[in-house]
JSON list of C-alpha atoms in Angstrom, two decimals:
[
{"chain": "A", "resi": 218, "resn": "UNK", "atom": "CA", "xyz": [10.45, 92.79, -11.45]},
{"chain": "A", "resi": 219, "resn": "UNK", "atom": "CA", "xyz": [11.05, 90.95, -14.63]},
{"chain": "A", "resi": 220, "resn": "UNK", "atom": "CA", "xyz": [14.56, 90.50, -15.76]},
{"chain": "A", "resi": 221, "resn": "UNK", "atom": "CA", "xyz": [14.05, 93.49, -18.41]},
{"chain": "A", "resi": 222, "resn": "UNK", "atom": "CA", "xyz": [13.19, 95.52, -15.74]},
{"chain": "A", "resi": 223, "resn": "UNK", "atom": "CA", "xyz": [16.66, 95.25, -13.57]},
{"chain": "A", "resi": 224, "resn": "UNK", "atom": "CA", "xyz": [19.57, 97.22, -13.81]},
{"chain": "A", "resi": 225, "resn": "UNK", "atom": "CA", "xyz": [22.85, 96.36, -15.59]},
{"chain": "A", "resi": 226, "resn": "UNK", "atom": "CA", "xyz": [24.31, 95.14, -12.50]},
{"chain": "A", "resi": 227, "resn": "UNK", "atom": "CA", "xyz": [21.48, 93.32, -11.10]},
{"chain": "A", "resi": 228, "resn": "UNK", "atom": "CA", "xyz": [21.05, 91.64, -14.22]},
{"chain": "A", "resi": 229, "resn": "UNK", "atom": "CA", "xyz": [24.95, 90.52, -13.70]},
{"chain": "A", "resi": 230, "resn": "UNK", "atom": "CA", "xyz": [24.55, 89.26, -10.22]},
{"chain": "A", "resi": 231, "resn": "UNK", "atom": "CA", "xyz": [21.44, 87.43, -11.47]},
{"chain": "A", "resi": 232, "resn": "UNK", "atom": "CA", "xyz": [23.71, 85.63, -14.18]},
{"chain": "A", "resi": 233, "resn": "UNK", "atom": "CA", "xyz": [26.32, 84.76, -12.21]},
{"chain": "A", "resi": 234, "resn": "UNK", "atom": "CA", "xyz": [24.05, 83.32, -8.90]},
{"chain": "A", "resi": 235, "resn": "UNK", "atom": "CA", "xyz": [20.95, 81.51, -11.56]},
{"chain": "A", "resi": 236, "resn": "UNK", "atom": "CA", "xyz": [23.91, 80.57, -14.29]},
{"chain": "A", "resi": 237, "resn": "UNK", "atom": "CA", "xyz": [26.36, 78.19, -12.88]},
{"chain": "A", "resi": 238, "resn": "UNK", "atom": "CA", "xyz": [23.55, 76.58, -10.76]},
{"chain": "A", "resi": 239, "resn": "UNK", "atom": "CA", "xyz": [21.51, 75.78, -13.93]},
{"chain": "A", "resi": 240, "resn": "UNK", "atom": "CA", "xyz": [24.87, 73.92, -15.69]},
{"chain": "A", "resi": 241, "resn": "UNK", "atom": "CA", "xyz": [25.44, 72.21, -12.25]},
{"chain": "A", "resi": 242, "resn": "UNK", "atom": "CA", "xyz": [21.85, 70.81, -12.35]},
{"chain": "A", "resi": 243, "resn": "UNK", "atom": "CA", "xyz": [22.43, 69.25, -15.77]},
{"chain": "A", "resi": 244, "resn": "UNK", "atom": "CA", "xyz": [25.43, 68.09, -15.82]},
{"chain": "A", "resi": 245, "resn": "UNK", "atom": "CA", "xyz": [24.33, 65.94, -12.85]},
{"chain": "A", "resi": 246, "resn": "UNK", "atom": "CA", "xyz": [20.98, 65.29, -14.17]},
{"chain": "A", "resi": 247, "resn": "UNK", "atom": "CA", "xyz": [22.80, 62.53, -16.85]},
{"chain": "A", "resi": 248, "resn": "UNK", "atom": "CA", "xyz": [26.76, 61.90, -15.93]},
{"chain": "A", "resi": 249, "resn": "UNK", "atom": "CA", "xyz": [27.32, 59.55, -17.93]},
{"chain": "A", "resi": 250, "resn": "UNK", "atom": "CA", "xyz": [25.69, 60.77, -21.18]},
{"chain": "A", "resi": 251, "resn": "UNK", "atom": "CA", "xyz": [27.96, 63.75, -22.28]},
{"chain": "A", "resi": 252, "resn": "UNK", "atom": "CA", "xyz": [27.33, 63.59, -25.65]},
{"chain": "A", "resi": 253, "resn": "UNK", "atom": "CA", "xyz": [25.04, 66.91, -26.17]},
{"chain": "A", "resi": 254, "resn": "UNK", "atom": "CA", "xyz": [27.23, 69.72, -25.10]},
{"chain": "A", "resi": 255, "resn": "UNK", "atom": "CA", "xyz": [25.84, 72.22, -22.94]},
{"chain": "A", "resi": 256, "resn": "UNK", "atom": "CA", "xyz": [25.81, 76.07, -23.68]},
{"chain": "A", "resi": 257, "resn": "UNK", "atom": "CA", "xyz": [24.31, 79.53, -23.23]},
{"chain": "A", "resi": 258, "resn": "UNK", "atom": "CA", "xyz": [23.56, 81.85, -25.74]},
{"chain": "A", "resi": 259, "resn": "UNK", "atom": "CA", "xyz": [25.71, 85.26, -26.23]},
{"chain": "A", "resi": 260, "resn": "UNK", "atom": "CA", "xyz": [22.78, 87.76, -27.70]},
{"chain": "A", "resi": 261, "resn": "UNK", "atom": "CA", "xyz": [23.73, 90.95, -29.07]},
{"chain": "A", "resi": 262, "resn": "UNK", "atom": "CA", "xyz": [26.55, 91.49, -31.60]},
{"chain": "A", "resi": 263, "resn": "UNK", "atom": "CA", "xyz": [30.76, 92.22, -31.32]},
{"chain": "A", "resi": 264, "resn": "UNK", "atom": "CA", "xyz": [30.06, 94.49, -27.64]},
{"chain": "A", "resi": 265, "resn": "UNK", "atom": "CA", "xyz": [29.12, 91.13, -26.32]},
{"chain": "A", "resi": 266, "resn": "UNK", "atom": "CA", "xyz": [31.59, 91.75, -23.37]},
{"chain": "A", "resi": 267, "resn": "UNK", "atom": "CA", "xyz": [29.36, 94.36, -22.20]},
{"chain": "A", "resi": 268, "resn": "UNK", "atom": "CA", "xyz": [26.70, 91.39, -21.49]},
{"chain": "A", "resi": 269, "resn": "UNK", "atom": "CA", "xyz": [26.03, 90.90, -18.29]},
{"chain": "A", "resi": 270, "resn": "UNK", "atom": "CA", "xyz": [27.53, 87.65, -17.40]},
{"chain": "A", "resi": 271, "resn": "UNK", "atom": "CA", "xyz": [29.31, 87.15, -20.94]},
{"chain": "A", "resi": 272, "resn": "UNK", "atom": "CA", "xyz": [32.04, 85.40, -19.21]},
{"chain": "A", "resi": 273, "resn": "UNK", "atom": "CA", "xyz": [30.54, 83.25, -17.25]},
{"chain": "A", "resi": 274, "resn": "UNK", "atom": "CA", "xyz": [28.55, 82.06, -20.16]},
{"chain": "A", "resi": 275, "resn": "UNK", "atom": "CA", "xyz": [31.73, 81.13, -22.11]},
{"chain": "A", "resi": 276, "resn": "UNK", "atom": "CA", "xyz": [33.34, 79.38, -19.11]},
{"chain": "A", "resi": 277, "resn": "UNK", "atom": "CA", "xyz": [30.27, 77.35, -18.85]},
{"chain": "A", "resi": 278, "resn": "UNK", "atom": "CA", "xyz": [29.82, 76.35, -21.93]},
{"chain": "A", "resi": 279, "resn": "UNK", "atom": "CA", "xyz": [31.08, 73.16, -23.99]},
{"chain": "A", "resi": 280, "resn": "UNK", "atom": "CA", "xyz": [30.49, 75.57, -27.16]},
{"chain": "A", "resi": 281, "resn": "UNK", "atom": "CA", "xyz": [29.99, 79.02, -27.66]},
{"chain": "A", "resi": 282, "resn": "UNK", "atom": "CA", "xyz": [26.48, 79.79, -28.95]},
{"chain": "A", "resi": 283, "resn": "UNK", "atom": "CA", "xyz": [25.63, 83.90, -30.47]},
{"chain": "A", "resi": 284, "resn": "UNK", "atom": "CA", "xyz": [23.36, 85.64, -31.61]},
{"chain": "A", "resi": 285, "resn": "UNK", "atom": "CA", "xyz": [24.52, 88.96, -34.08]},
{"chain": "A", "resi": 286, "resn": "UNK", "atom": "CA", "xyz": [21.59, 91.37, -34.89]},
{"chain": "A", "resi": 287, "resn": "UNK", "atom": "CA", "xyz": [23.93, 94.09, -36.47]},
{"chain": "A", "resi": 288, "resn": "UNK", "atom": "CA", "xyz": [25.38, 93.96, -40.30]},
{"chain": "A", "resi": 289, "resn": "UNK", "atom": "CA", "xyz": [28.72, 91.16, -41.76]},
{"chain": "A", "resi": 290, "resn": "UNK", "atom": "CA", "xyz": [31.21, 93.54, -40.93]},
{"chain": "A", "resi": 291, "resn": "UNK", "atom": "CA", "xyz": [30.35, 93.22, -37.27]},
{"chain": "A", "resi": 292, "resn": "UNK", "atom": "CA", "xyz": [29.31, 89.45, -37.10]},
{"chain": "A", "resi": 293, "resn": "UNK", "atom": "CA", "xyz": [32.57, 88.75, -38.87]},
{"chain": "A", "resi": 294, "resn": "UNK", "atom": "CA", "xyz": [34.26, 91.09, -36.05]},
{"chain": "A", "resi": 295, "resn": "UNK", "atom": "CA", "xyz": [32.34, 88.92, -32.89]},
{"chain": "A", "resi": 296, "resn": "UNK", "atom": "CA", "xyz": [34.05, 85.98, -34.63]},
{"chain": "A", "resi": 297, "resn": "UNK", "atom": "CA", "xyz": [36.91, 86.86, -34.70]},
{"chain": "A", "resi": 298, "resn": "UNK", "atom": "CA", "xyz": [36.92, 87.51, -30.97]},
{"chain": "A", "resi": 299, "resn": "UNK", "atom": "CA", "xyz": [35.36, 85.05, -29.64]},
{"chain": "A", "resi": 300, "resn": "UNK", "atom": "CA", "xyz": [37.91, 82.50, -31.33]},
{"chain": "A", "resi": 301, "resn": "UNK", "atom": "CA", "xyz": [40.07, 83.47, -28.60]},
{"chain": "A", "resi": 302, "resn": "UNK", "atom": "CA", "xyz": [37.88, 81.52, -25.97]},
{"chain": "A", "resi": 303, "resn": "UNK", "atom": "CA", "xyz": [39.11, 77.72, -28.40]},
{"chain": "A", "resi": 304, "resn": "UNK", "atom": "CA", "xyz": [35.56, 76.18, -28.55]},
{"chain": "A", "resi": 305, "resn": "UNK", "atom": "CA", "xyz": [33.52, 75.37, -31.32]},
{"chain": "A", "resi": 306, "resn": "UNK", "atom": "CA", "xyz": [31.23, 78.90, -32.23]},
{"chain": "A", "resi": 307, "resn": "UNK", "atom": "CA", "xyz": [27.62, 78.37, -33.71]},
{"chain": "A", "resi": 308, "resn": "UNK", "atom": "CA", "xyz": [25.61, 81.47, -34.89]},
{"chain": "A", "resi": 309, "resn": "UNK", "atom": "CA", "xyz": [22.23, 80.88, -33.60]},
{"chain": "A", "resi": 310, "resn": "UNK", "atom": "CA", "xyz": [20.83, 84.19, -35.42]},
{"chain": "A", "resi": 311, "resn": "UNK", "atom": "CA", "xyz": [22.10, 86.58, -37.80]},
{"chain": "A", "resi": 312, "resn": "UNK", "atom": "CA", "xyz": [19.34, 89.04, -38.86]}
]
């Protein structure tokens, strides 16, 4: 099945097995060359927490990357929250 096909919580376990395996790789892939930071993208809007895997996307991560697809009110909103995780926030996508 493709990973639009799977259930909420297979989607989750997916995350969390594929996720931390996939930062592990690269950070050992160059040790010594840190200076790119590494991140995951948070699609969706301010319900990002209902993501599967939200969090450990933010642990991973060096900086927080997001996508918002809903109106300013709510991008502003999933800004405001996710300054509580103290890492640099880009906005990959606003539509």
């Amino acid at each position: 099945a493709s990973y639009k096909e799977l259930s909420p919580q297979a989607k989750q376990d997916a995350v969390q097995f594929l996720l931390p395996q996939v930062f592990k790789w690269a950070r050992l892939a160059s040790p010594h060359d840190r200076t790119a930071p590494f991140t995951a993208s948070l699609n969706g809007n301010s319900q990002y927490q209902q993501l599967p895997g939200w969090k450990t996307v933010i642990e991973l991560s060096d900086i927080i990357a997001f996508h918002n697809d809903m109106d300013q009110h709510d991008l502003e909103q999933q800004i405001i929250s996710l300054q509580q995780f103290n890492r640099p926030l880009i906005c990959t996508q606003f539509l």
